[in-house]
Coordinates of N, CA, C and O and ligand atoms in Angstrom, one line a residue:
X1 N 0.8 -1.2 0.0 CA 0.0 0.0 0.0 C 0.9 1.2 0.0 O 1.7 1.4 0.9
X2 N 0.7 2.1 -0.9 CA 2.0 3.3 -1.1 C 1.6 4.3 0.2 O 2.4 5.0 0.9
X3 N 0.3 4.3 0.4 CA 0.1 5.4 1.4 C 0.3 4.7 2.8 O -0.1 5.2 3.8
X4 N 0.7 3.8 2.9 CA 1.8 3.0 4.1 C 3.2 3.2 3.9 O 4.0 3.2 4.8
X5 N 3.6 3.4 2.6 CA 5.0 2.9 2.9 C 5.7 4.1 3.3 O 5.2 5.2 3.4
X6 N 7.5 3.6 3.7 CA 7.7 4.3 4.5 C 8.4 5.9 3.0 O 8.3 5.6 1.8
X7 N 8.9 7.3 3.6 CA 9.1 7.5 2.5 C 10.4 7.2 1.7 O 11.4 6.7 2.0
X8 N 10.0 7.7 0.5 CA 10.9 7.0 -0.8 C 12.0 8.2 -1.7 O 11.6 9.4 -2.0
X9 N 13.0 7.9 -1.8 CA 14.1 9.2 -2.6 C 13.4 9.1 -3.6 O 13.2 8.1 -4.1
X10 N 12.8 10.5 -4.0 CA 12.5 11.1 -4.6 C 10.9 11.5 -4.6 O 10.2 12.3 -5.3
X11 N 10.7 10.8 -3.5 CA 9.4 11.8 -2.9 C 9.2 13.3 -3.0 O 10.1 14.0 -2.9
X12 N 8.3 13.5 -3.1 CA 7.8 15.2 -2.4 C 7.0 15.0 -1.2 O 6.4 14.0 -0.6
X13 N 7.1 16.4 -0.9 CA 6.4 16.8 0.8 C 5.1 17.7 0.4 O 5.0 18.7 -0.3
X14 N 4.1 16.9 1.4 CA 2.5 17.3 0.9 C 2.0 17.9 2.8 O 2.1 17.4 3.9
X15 N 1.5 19.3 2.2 CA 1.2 20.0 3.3 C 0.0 18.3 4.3 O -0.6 17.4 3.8
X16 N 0.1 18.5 5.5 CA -0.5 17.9 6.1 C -2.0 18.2 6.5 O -3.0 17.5 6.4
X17 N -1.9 19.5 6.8 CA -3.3 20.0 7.4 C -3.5 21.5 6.8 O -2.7 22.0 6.0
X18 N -4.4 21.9 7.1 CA -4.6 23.7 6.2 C -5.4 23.8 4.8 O -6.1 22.9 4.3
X19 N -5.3 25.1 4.4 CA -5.9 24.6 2.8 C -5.4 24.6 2.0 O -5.6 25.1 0.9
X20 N -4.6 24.3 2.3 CA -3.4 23.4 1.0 C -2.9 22.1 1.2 O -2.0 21.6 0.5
X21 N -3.5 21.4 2.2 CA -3.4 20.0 2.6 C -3.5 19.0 1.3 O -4.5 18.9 0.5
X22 N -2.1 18.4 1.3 CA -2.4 17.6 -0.1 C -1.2 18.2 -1.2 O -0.3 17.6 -1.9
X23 N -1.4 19.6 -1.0 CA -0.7 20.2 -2.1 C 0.7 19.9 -2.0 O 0.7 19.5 -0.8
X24 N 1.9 19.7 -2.4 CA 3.0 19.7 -2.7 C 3.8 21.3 -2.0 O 3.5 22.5 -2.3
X25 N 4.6 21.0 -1.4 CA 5.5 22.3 -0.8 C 6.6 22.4 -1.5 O 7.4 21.5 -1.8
X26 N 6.7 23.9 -1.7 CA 8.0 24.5 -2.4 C 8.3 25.4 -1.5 O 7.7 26.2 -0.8
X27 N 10.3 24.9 -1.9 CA 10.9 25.8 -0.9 C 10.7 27.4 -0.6 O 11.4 27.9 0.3
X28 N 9.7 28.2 -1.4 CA 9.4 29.2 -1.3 C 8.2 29.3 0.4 O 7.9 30.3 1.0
X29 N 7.8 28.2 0.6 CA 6.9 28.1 1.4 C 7.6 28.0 3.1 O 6.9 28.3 4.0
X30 N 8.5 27.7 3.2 CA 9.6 27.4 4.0 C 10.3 29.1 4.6 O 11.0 29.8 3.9
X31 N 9.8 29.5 5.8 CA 10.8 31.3 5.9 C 11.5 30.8 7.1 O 10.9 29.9 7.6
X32 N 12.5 31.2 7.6 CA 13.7 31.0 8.8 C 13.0 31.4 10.1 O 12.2 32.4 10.1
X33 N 13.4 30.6 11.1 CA 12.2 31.2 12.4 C 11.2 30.9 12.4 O 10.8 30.9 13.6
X34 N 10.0 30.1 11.1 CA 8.8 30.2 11.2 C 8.3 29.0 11.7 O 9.1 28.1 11.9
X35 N 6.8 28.9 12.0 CA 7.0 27.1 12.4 C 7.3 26.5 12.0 O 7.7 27.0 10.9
X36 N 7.4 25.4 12.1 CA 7.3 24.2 11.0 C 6.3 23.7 10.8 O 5.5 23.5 11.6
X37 N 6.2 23.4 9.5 CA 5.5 23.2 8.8 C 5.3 21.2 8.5 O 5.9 20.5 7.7
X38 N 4.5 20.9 9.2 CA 3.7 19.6 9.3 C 3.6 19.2 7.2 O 3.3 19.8 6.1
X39 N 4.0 17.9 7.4 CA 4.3 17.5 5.8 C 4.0 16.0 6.3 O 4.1 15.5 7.4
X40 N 3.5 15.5 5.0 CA 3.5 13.7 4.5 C 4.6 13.8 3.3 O 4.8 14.9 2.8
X41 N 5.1 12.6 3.1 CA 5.7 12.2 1.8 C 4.9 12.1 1.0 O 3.7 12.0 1.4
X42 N 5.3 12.3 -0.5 CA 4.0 11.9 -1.8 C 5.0 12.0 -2.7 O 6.0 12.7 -2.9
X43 N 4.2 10.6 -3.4 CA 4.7 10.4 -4.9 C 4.2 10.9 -5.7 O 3.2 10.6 -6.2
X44 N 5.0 12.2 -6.2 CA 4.6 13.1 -7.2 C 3.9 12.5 -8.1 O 2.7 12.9 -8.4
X45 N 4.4 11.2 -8.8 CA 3.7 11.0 -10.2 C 2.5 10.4 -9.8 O 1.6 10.8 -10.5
X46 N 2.1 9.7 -8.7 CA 1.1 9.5 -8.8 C 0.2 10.5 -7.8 O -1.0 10.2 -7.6
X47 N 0.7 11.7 -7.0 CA 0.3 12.6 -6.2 C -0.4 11.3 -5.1 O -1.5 11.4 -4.6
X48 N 0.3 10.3 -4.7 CA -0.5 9.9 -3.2 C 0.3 10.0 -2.2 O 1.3 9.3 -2.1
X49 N 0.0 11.1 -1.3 CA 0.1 11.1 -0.1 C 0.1 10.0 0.9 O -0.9 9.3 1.1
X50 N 1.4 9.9 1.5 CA 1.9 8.7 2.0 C 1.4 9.0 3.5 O 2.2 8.9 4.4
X51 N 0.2 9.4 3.6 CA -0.3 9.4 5.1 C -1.0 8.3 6.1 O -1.6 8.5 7.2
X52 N -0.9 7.5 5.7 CA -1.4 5.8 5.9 C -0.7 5.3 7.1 O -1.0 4.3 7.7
X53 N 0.3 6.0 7.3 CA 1.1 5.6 8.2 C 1.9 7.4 9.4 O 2.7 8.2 9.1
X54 N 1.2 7.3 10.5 CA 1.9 8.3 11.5 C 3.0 8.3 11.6 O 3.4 9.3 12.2
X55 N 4.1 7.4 11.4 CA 5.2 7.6 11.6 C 5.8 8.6 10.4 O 6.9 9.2 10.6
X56 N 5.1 8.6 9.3 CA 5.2 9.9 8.4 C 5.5 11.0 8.6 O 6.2 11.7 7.9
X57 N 5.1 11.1 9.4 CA 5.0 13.0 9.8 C 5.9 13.7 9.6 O 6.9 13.2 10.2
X58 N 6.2 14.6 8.9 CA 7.4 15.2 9.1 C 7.3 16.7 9.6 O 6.5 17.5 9.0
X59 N 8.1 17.2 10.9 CA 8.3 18.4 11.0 C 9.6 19.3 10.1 O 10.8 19.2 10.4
X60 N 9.1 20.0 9.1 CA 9.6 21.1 8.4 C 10.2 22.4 8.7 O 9.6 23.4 8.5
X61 N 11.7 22.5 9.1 CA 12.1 24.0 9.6 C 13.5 24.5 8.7 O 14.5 23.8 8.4
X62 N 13.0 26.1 8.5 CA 14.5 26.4 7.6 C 15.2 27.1 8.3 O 14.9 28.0 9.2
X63 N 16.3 26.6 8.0 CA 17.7 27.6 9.1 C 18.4 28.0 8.1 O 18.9 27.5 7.0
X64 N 18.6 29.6 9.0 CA 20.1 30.2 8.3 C 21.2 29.6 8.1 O 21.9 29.0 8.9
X65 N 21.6 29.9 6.3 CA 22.7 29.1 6.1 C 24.0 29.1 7.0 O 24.5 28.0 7.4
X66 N 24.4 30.2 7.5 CA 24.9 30.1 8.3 C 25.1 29.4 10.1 O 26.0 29.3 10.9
X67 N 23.9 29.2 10.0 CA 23.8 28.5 11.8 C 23.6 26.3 11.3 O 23.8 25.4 12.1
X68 N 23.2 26.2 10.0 CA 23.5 24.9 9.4 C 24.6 24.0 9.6 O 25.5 23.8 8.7
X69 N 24.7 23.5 10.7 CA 25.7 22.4 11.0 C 26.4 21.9 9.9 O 25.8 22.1 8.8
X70 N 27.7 21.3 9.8 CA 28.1 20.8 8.7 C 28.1 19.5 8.5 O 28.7 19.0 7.6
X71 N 27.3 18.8 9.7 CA 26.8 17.1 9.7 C 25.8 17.2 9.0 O 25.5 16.3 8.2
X72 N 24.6 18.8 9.2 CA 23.4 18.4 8.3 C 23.6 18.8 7.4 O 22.7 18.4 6.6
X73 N 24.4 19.5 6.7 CA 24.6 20.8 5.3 C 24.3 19.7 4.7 O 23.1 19.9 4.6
X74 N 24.4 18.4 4.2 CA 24.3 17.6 2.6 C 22.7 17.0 3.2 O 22.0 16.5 2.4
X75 N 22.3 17.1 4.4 CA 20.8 16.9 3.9 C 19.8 17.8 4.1 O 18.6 17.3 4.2
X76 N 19.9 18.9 4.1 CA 19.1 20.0 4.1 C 19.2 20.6 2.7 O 20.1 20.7 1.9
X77 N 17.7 21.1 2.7 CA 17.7 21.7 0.9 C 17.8 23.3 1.0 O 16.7 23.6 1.6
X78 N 18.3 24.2 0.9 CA 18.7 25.1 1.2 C 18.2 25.6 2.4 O 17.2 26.3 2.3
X79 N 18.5 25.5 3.2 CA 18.3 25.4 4.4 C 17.0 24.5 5.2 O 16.7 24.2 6.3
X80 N 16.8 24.5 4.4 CA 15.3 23.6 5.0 C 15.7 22.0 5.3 O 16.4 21.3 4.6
X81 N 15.1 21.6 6.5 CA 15.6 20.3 7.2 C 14.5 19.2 7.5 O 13.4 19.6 7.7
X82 N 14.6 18.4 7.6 CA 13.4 17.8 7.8 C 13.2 16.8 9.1 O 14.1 16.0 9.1
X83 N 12.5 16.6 9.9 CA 12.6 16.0 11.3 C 11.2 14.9 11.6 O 10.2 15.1 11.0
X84 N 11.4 14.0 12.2 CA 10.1 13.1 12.8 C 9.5 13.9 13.3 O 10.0 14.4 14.3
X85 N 8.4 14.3 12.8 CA 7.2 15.1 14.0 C 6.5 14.3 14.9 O 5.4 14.6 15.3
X86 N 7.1 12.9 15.3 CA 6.3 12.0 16.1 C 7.1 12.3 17.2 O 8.2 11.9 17.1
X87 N 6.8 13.0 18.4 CA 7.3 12.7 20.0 C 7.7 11.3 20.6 O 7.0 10.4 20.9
X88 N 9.3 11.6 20.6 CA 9.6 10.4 20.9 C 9.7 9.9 22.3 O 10.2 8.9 22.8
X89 N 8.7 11.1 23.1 CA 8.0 10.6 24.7 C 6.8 9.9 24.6 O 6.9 8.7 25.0
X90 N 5.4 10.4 24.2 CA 4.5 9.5 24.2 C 3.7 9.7 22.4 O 2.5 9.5 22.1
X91 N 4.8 10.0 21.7 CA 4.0 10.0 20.3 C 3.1 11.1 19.6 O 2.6 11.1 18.5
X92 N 2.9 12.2 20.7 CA 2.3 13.5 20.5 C 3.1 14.3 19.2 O 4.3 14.4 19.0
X93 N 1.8 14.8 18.3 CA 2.6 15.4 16.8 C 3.5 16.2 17.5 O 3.3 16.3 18.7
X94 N 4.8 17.1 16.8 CA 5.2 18.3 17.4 C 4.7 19.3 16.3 O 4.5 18.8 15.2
X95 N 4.4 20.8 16.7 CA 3.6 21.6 16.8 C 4.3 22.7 16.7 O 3.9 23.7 16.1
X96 N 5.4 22.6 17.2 CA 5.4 23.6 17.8 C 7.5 24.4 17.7 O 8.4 23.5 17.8
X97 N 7.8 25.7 17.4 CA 9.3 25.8 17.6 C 9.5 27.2 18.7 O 9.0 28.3 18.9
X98 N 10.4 26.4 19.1 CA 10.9 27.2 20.5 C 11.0 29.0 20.2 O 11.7 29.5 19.3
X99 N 10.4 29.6 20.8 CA 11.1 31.4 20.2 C 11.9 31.5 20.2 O 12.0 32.6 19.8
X100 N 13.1 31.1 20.5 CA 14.4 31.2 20.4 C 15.2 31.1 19.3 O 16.2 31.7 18.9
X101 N 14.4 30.0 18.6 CA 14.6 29.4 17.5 C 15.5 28.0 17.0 O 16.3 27.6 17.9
X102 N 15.6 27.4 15.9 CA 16.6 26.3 16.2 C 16.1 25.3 17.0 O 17.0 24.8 17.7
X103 N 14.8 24.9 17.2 CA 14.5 24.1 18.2 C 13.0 23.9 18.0 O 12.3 24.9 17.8
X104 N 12.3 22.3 18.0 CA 11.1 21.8 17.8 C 10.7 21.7 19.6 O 11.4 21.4 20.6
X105 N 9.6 21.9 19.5 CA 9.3 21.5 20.6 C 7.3 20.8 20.9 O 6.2 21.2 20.4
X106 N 7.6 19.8 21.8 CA 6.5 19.2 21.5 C 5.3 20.1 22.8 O 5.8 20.4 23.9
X107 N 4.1 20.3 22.6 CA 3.0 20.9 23.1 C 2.5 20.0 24.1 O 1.9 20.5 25.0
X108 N 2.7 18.3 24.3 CA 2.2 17.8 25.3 C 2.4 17.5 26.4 O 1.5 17.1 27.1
X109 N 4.1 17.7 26.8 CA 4.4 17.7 27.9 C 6.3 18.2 28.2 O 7.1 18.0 29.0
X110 N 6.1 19.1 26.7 CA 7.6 20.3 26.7 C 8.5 20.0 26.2 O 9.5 20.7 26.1
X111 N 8.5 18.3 25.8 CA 10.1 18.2 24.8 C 10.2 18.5 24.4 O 9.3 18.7 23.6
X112 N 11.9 19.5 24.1 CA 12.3 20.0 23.2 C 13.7 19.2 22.6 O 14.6 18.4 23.1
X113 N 13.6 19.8 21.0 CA 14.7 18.7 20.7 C 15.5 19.8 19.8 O 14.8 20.8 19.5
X114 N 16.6 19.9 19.4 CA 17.4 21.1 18.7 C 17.6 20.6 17.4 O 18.2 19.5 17.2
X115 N 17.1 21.3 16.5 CA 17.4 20.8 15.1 C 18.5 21.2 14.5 O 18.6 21.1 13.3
X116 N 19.8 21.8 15.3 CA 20.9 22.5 14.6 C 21.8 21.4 15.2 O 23.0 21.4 15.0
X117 N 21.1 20.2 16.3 CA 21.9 19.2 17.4 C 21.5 17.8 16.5 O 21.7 16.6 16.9
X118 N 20.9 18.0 15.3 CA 20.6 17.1 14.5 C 18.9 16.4 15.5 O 18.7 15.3 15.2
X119 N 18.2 16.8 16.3 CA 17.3 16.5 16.7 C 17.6 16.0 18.1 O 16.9 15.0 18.5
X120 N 18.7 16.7 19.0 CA 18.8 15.8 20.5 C 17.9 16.3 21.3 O 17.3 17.3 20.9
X121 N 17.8 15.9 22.3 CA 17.1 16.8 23.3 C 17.3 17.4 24.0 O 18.3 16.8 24.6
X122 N 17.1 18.5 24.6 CA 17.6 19.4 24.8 C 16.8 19.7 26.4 O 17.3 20.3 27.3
X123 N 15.2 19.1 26.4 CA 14.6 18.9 27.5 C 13.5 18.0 27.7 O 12.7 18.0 26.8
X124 N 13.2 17.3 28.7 CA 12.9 16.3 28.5 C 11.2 16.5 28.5 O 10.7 17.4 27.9
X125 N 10.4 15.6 29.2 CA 10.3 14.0 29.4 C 11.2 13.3 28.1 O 11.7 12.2 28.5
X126 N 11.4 13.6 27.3 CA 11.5 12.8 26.0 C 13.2 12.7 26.1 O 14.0 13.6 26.2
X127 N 13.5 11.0 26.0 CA 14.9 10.6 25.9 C 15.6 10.5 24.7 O 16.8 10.6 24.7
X128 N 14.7 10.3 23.5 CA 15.5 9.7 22.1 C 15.4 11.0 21.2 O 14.3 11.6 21.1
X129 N 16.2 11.3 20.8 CA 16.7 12.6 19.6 C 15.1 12.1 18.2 O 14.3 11.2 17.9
X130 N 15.3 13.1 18.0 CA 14.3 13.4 16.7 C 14.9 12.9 15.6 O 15.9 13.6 15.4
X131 N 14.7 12.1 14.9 CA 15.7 11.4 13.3 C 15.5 12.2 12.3 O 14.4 12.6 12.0
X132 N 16.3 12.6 11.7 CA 15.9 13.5 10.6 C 15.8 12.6 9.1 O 16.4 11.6 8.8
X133 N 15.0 13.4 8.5 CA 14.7 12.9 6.7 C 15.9 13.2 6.1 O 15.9 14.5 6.0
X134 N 16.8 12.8 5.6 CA 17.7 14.0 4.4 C 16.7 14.4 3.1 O 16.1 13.5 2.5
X135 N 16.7 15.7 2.7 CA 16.4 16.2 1.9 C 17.3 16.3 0.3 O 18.4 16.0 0.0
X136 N 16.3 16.9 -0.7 CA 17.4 17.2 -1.6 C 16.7 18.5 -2.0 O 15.8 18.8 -1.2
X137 N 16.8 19.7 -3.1 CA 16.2 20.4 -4.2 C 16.5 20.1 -5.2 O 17.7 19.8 -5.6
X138 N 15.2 20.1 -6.1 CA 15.2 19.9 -7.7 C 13.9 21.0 -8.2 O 12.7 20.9 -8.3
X139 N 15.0 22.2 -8.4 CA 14.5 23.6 -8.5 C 13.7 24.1 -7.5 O 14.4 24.5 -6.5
X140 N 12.3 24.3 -7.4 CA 11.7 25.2 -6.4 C 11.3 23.9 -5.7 O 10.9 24.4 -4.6
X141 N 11.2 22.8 -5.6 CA 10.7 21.7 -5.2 C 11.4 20.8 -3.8 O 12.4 20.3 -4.1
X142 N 11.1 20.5 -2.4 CA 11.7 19.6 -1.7 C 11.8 18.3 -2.0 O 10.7 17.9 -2.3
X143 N 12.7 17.4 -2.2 CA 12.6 15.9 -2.2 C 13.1 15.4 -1.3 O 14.1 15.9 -0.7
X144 N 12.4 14.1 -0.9 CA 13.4 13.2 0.2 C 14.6 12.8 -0.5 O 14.7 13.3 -1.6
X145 N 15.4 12.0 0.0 CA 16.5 12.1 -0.8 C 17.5 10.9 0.3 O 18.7 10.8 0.4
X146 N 16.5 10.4 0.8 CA 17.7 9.3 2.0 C 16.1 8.7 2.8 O 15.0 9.1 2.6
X147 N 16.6 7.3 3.8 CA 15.8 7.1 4.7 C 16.0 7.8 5.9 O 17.2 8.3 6.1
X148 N 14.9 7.9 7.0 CA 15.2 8.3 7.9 C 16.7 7.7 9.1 O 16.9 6.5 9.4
X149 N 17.5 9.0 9.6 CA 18.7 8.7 9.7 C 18.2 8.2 11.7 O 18.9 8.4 12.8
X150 N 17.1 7.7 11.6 CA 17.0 6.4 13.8 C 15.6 6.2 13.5 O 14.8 6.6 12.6
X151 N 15.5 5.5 14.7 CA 14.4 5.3 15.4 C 13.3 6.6 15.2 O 13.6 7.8 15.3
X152 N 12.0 6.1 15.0 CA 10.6 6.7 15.3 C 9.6 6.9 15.9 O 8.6 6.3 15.6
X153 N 9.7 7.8 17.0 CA 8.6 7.9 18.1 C 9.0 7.4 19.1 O 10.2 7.5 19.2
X154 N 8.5 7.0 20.3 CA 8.6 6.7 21.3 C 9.4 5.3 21.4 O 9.1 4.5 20.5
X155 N 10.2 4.9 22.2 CA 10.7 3.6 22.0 C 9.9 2.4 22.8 O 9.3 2.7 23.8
X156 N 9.8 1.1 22.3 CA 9.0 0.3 22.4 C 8.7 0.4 24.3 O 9.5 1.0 25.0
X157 N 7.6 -0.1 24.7 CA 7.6 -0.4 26.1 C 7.8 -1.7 26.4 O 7.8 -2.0 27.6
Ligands
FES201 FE1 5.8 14.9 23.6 FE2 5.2 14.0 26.0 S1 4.4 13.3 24.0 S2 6.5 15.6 25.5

């Protein structure tokens, strides 16, 4: 079932919720600081949204070229990075980025994880780092471009 599987190099990223849910995101959509932006995988050619599966989720954030680590620089698409939006405390979406900035944080009980730390945590309940997607660009366009680089969500009980 494609809208199970997990995502695939050369996917696109399809807004999750909003009214553009579905639609395909371009890096124009992506500003530095802003939230992130909640995405599924999708197979362009055939436009299905790979949302069949929650471990999908991806949280969306762009950082200044300059503050871009040089562990993530080859998987971020010009600045834009891509992270598990599944809380790897009790599986709550994240929502949500720190005002500080540089940092995901989850709404249901304050994990925060640093996306410039490749997704560690930074505060807890939550023990396991956030895995990130590698990205690629192909023109105005996001693509996956790697599997996810750990573990998903909460770890088994
Ligand atoms: Fe995210 Fe508890 S589920 S902090």
């Amino acid at each position: 079932n494609p809208r199970r599987a997990r995502p695939q190099v050369g996917d696109g990223l399809a807004y999750m919720t909003g009214e553009k849910e579905g639609q395909q995101i371009t890096l124009a959509d992506l500003k530095v600081g802003g939230p992130p932006v909640l995405a599924y995988p999708m197979d362009v050619s055939t436009q299905t949204v790979r949302d069949g599966a929650r471990t999908n989720l991806l949280a969306l954030v762009k950082v200044a070229p300059e503050e871009l680590p040089e562990k993530l620089r080859a998987d971020a698409a010009d600045g834009v990075l891509a992270f598990s939006a599944i809380c790897t405390h009790y599986g709550c979406p994240i929502t949500e980025t720190h005002p500080t900035g540089g940092k995901l944080v989850c709404n249901c009980h304050g994990s925060t994880f640093d996306v410039l730390k490749n997704g560690e945590v930074v505060a807890g309940p939550a023990t396991r780092r956030l895995a990130h997607l590698p990205l690629k660009q192909a023109g105005s366009a996001l693509l996956v471009a790697g599997n996810f680089a750990g573990p998903l969500g909460p770890p088994q009980q």
